[in-house]
Amino acid sequence: MPLSDNLSKEELRLKEDREKTKYWRRWGTYVSQRSWGLPREDYTSDGDAWQFDFETSRSRVYRWTEDGIGGISDNHQNICMTLAFWNENDDILKEKLFGLPGGASAKSGNHGEDVKEMYYYLDNTPTHSYAKFLYKYPISKFPYEQLYEENSKRGKLDQEFEITDTDAFKDNNYFDIFFEMAKDEDDPEELNFRITAYNRSQAPAPLHLIPQILFRNTWSWADNDEKSHAKPKLSKEYEDSNYSIKVDHHKLGDRRVVFAPAPGLTDSSNDVEPKLLFCDNETNFKRLYNVENKTEYTKDGFHDYIVEEDETKCNPENFGTKACGWFVFDENGGVPAGDYVTVRYKLTKKPEIEIDEEEFDQVFDNRIADADEFYWNVSPLPIPQELRNVQRQAFSGLLWSKQFYHFIHDYWYKGDPNSDLPPQVGRADGRNKEWKNLYNEDILSMPDDFEYPFYCSWDTAFHTIPFAMIDCDFAKKQLDLLTREWYMSPQGQIPAYEWNFSDTNPPVQAWAAFRIYKIEKRMYGVQDRSFLERVFQKFLINFTWWVNRKDPDGNGIFEGGFLGLDNISLFNRSEPPANVELFQSDSSGWIAWYALVMMNIALELAKENPVYEDVASKFFEHYLLIADAMTYLTTNDHCDPDGIQDPTPESLWDEEDQFFYDKIHWGGNKTTSMKVRSLVGLIPLFATSTLEPELLNRFPNFKKRLNWLVENKKELVDRNLSSMQIKGSGDRLLLALVNKDRLTAILQKLFDEGEFLSDYGIRSLSKYHETHPVSMDINGQTFSVKYLPGESDSGMFGGNSNWRGPIWFPTNFLLIESLLRFYLYYGSDLKIEVPKGSGDYLNLAQAAEEVQQRLIHLFIPNEEGKRAYHGEGQEIFATDPHFKDLVNFYEYFDGDTGRGLGAKWQCGWTSLVARFIQDVGVSTRPPNTPRRRKSAYLDDDEIKNYTPRPSPFPLLSRRKSGKSLLNLAAHKLELDDNEMGETKMPGLSRRGSTKTVDSDAGGHEMNENFLNQVRSAMSNYKVGQEPEVHDDELETRH
């Protein structure tokens, strides 16, 4: 395929998909690892979704979405390709990953639902032209019962018992099973699959590899349109051949699965041929409920046939709705020690009857090269290979977490139109009854495809930031969908997550939309104003919902709500004690920030449509009133004749502690601060922004309105926005909820290692409360909070998350961004001691980089090869050569040790580390090294002599922006030229060459051109203890 406009092949595929000339995204890694235990699949009267557990799922069909190991499907999950294995020791066929349920049963995890397997997402591209997955399968009997029993003995104060705590992987006694998918060069409908299984043990071991194809069951509850079509069918295509399965589906046409014989275990061995088996994707009622089955062959038929050796459980006539190719490697004891076996197969529309192995493997080689080219273009600067590995796996996990999500509220709530099983009595008054508008049938980004296989709207916003680096179209699509009428409620609420769509999570979606808009403009030179304006209209409705719902008194202080921080407070803030009125510092801070984001979007849109200038003024006034209320909370008795509120002791700002706290009113006139030092008091820092002089000059009406407020509401402005009258660095004005003194006071706590600053980022609750717990008696009940750096000690919110000390990426990301915005105003005039007591004073840009470095250190091996998130006692991850380069992305991390907690595999928002690596990867130092010049991975000579990875493709294949001294890779805040004013900096060119490279000489010339740009930028970069950071350089990071 010839290069066009200097795009990589993967970028060309994205372009073709965007223009709908080829549908590269139709097939992808869209099958969740778990669909059991979900509210969607819960049809009970008491709402106990965990009754549908792992054991049940092996024999019960799903109503909404399928699950499976390494699953591939089309974008409506009509056809699914999954994996199954058997080691001849397990009692069950390994068709899905094992984990403990949530809830309160004897089998529940001591910290909620928890997967108990070892698997890794090694690679993936935005179009899924190539994907790679690794499953580590024990050779000995899988320890199902031991995992149940040991976890049942553990309480909330104990750590979880993991599979690596068993002997499952002792002495390397396991298989590494790699699964890959590669699409053909020019045809996105041609899917090639390769399984390569390595025996890592010291002895031969038998292995059964069972690639499967199945139809999602749509016929059992089909509406009239579905019933008008023939039931889909899988059948053996040729009577005398075991290599081809015919696939008939009315929505996807005729296809076939073609298997190649697998090479034998030795050079002298015969090939291993598959045996084709067929059953139906139907429930085994006899096994589960001891009643007659509706169909003769059920979804657990392969288990019965292979493991139980009951050949009556698969259809001898060789057709059904679920099929597999069964490969058995057991000659001479099985796969030899240290050796491997390979299975090749494909899903094709072509009339192929055999696979040419050489051509087949070449497809994989080509797609791997395409993936390498794509990701080297994303990160072309001299990032150390260790960090490049982390970033690549972060992107991969993010892409593997794209899942088909299906939920139609009417059908779930009332029962399917043609179903003979209506919902149970009482269910109509249960969960999510008010969300009648939901009609979800899309590919969505999930937080984690086992522990959170459903969308969580505030998680999604953070997912879109790293997604925007590699696939802006998908990132925009996520926010588009959340604001459409079949997601957003008629009142303007964005659905939270399926356990309770009505929960209120932080309003981060508008911020994410604006960040995507700016990232796309910087990295790809595309300015999608249509997208920004479209979602802005929906966010206007959402903002109104927030103001009406969470500020019912109109006093600017927002009360009550979940707000995504689970157990951070003394009590569940969604369900406060009786007769208690809660005023939240963080919710007020979130809405003030939301108002600023909306103001900035309105100003951006006003560049082409002056109508939005007035809208920007409206949001500025909203912001100002919230700022005043947070700092000077009053009743109507304290208003002067102009309506300006006088300050009272009821402010959310505590003068004694110099910190923001939540307040509660109860028992008549009792009012008190809940003096818990947590993110609740840091979130008001998010609500900050700078106003550039060029911007104000461009919008005279907006400037006029600001000046009127300064002149006519002087007291209001003086006590909240003193910086509005004092120009800062670059003649900027600052909007912030804190002045310089208050900001300094908060930052002293933020960068105190005895309070918020950990070796691995910013804690969610101050370590101060480890020795100073907070306790409060309210209406005869005692509520308390103490510092808990690890897992939660209660079952609140399911018990599988904790905001009382651990480190969370989303809030760290926003804190870093806030520090950079404060730096834009204060420049080098404000420095803070980092860490407190060290004697090292940093400006706020340098302080922000220090936090990024500490977060990155979670994933980098130390001198002993250990990564902090592994915790203590997990030597296998540092010593086993087949584990040491594999990376997990946990949901959150221990505030003291960095140990990974919560969802274990590729939790979506933790992939934000990919952005941090892009920002500061060049200057990142190894863990446990001081912040000084020679502590970075790369020294000056390595940077000076850096040569981008050799490639036959021109490396100047995408638009590149200038690089700041701090990060050299991406602009953290993405300011555009107008926002940057007249300031410029040396760096990579903003525009790439438009000529097409069609010769080696041309490619070499472009490589040299790009290399010279890189070296030029690098020549200005020094890895010093206190690098000089200029205002104009950071300003490019807006």
mmCIF file of N, CA and C in Angstrom, residues 4 39 93 105 151 165 195 206 227 369 405 489 492 505 533 535 616 664 722 731 775 878 969 1036:
data_model
loop_
_atom_site.group_PDB
_atom_site.id
_atom_site.type_symbol
_atom_site.label_atom_id
_atom_site.label_comp_id
_atom_site.label_asym_id
_atom_site.label_seq_id
_atom_site.Cartn_x
_atom_site.Cartn_y
_atom_site.Cartn_z
ATOM 1 N N SER A 4 0.475 7.801 1.642
ATOM 2 C CA SER A 4 -0.189 8.999 1.144
ATOM 3 C C SER A 4 -0.209 10.036 2.231
ATOM 4 N N PRO A 39 -25.637 -6.334 36.716
ATOM 5 C CA PRO A 39 -27.045 -5.928 36.820
ATOM 6 C C PRO A 39 -27.837 -6.150 35.540
ATOM 7 N N LEU A 93 -13.345 -27.412 31.669
ATOM 8 C CA LEU A 93 -12.690 -26.804 30.516
ATOM 9 C C LEU A 93 -12.475 -25.325 30.795
ATOM 10 N N SER A 105 -21.636 -13.452 49.770
ATOM 11 C CA SER A 105 -21.725 -14.905 49.845
ATOM 12 C C SER A 105 -20.422 -15.482 50.391
ATOM 13 N N ASN A 151 -9.582 -17.105 50.387
ATOM 14 C CA ASN A 151 -10.190 -15.775 50.412
ATOM 15 C C ASN A 151 -11.351 -15.710 51.397
ATOM 16 N N ASP A 165 0.000 -16.527 45.015
ATOM 17 C CA ASP A 165 0.267 -16.995 46.371
ATOM 18 C C ASP A 165 0.135 -18.507 46.476
ATOM 19 N N ILE A 195 -2.345 -19.022 17.522
ATOM 20 C CA ILE A 195 -2.110 -19.366 18.928
ATOM 21 C C ILE A 195 -0.751 -20.040 19.017
ATOM 22 N N PRO A 206 0.772 -32.347 28.456
ATOM 23 C CA PRO A 206 -0.278 -32.318 27.435
ATOM 24 C C PRO A 206 -1.028 -30.992 27.455
ATOM 25 N N LYS A 227 -37.117 -12.504 14.442
ATOM 26 C CA LYS A 227 -37.775 -13.787 14.175
ATOM 27 C C LYS A 227 -38.108 -13.983 12.694
ATOM 28 N N ALA A 369 4.901 -4.997 12.081
ATOM 29 C CA ALA A 369 5.695 -3.862 11.607
ATOM 30 C C ALA A 369 4.846 -2.601 11.544
ATOM 31 N N TYR A 405 -21.179 -3.066 24.422
ATOM 32 C CA TYR A 405 -22.084 -2.890 25.557
ATOM 33 C C TYR A 405 -23.505 -2.831 25.038
ATOM 34 N N SER A 489 -30.147 11.457 30.341
ATOM 35 C CA SER A 489 -31.561 11.510 30.701
ATOM 36 C C SER A 489 -32.207 12.770 30.125
ATOM 37 N N GLY A 492 -31.033 15.842 31.731
ATOM 38 C CA GLY A 492 -29.653 16.267 31.514
ATOM 39 C C GLY A 492 -28.619 15.504 32.307
ATOM 40 N N ASN A 505 -21.471 11.368 39.631
ATOM 41 C CA ASN A 505 -20.017 11.346 39.526
ATOM 42 C C ASN A 505 -19.507 12.713 39.110
ATOM 43 N N GLU A 533 -18.709 22.023 19.369
ATOM 44 C CA GLU A 533 -19.966 22.750 19.486
ATOM 45 C C GLU A 533 -21.132 21.798 19.755
ATOM 46 N N VAL A 535 -21.144 18.824 21.357
ATOM 47 C CA VAL A 535 -21.211 18.343 22.744
ATOM 48 C C VAL A 535 -21.411 19.500 23.720
ATOM 49 N N ALA A 616 -19.948 32.806 27.481
ATOM 50 C CA ALA A 616 -18.729 32.777 28.290
ATOM 51 C C ALA A 616 -18.862 33.696 29.493
ATOM 52 N N ILE A 664 -21.285 20.409 57.755
ATOM 53 C CA ILE A 664 -22.604 19.832 57.949
ATOM 54 C C ILE A 664 -23.413 20.707 58.889
ATOM 55 N N SER A 722 -8.553 38.369 43.631
ATOM 56 C CA SER A 722 -7.637 39.507 43.677
ATOM 57 C C SER A 722 -6.678 39.499 42.493
ATOM 58 N N ASP A 731 1.624 38.885 31.439
ATOM 59 C CA ASP A 731 0.463 39.778 31.538
ATOM 60 C C ASP A 731 -0.856 39.005 31.619
ATOM 61 N N SER A 775 -13.005 11.653 64.372
ATOM 62 C CA SER A 775 -14.223 10.996 64.838
ATOM 63 C C SER A 775 -15.263 12.054 65.153
ATOM 64 N N ALA A 878 9.854 -10.360 39.286
ATOM 65 C CA ALA A 878 11.173 -9.765 39.073
ATOM 66 C C ALA A 878 12.200 -10.778 38.580
ATOM 67 N N ALA A 969 7.783 16.157 24.495
ATOM 68 C CA ALA A 969 7.061 15.124 23.764
ATOM 69 C C ALA A 969 5.635 15.509 23.440
ATOM 70 N N THR A 1036 2.762 26.723 25.830
ATOM 71 C CA THR A 1036 2.432 25.857 24.714
ATOM 72 C C THR A 1036 1.796 24.571 25.183
#
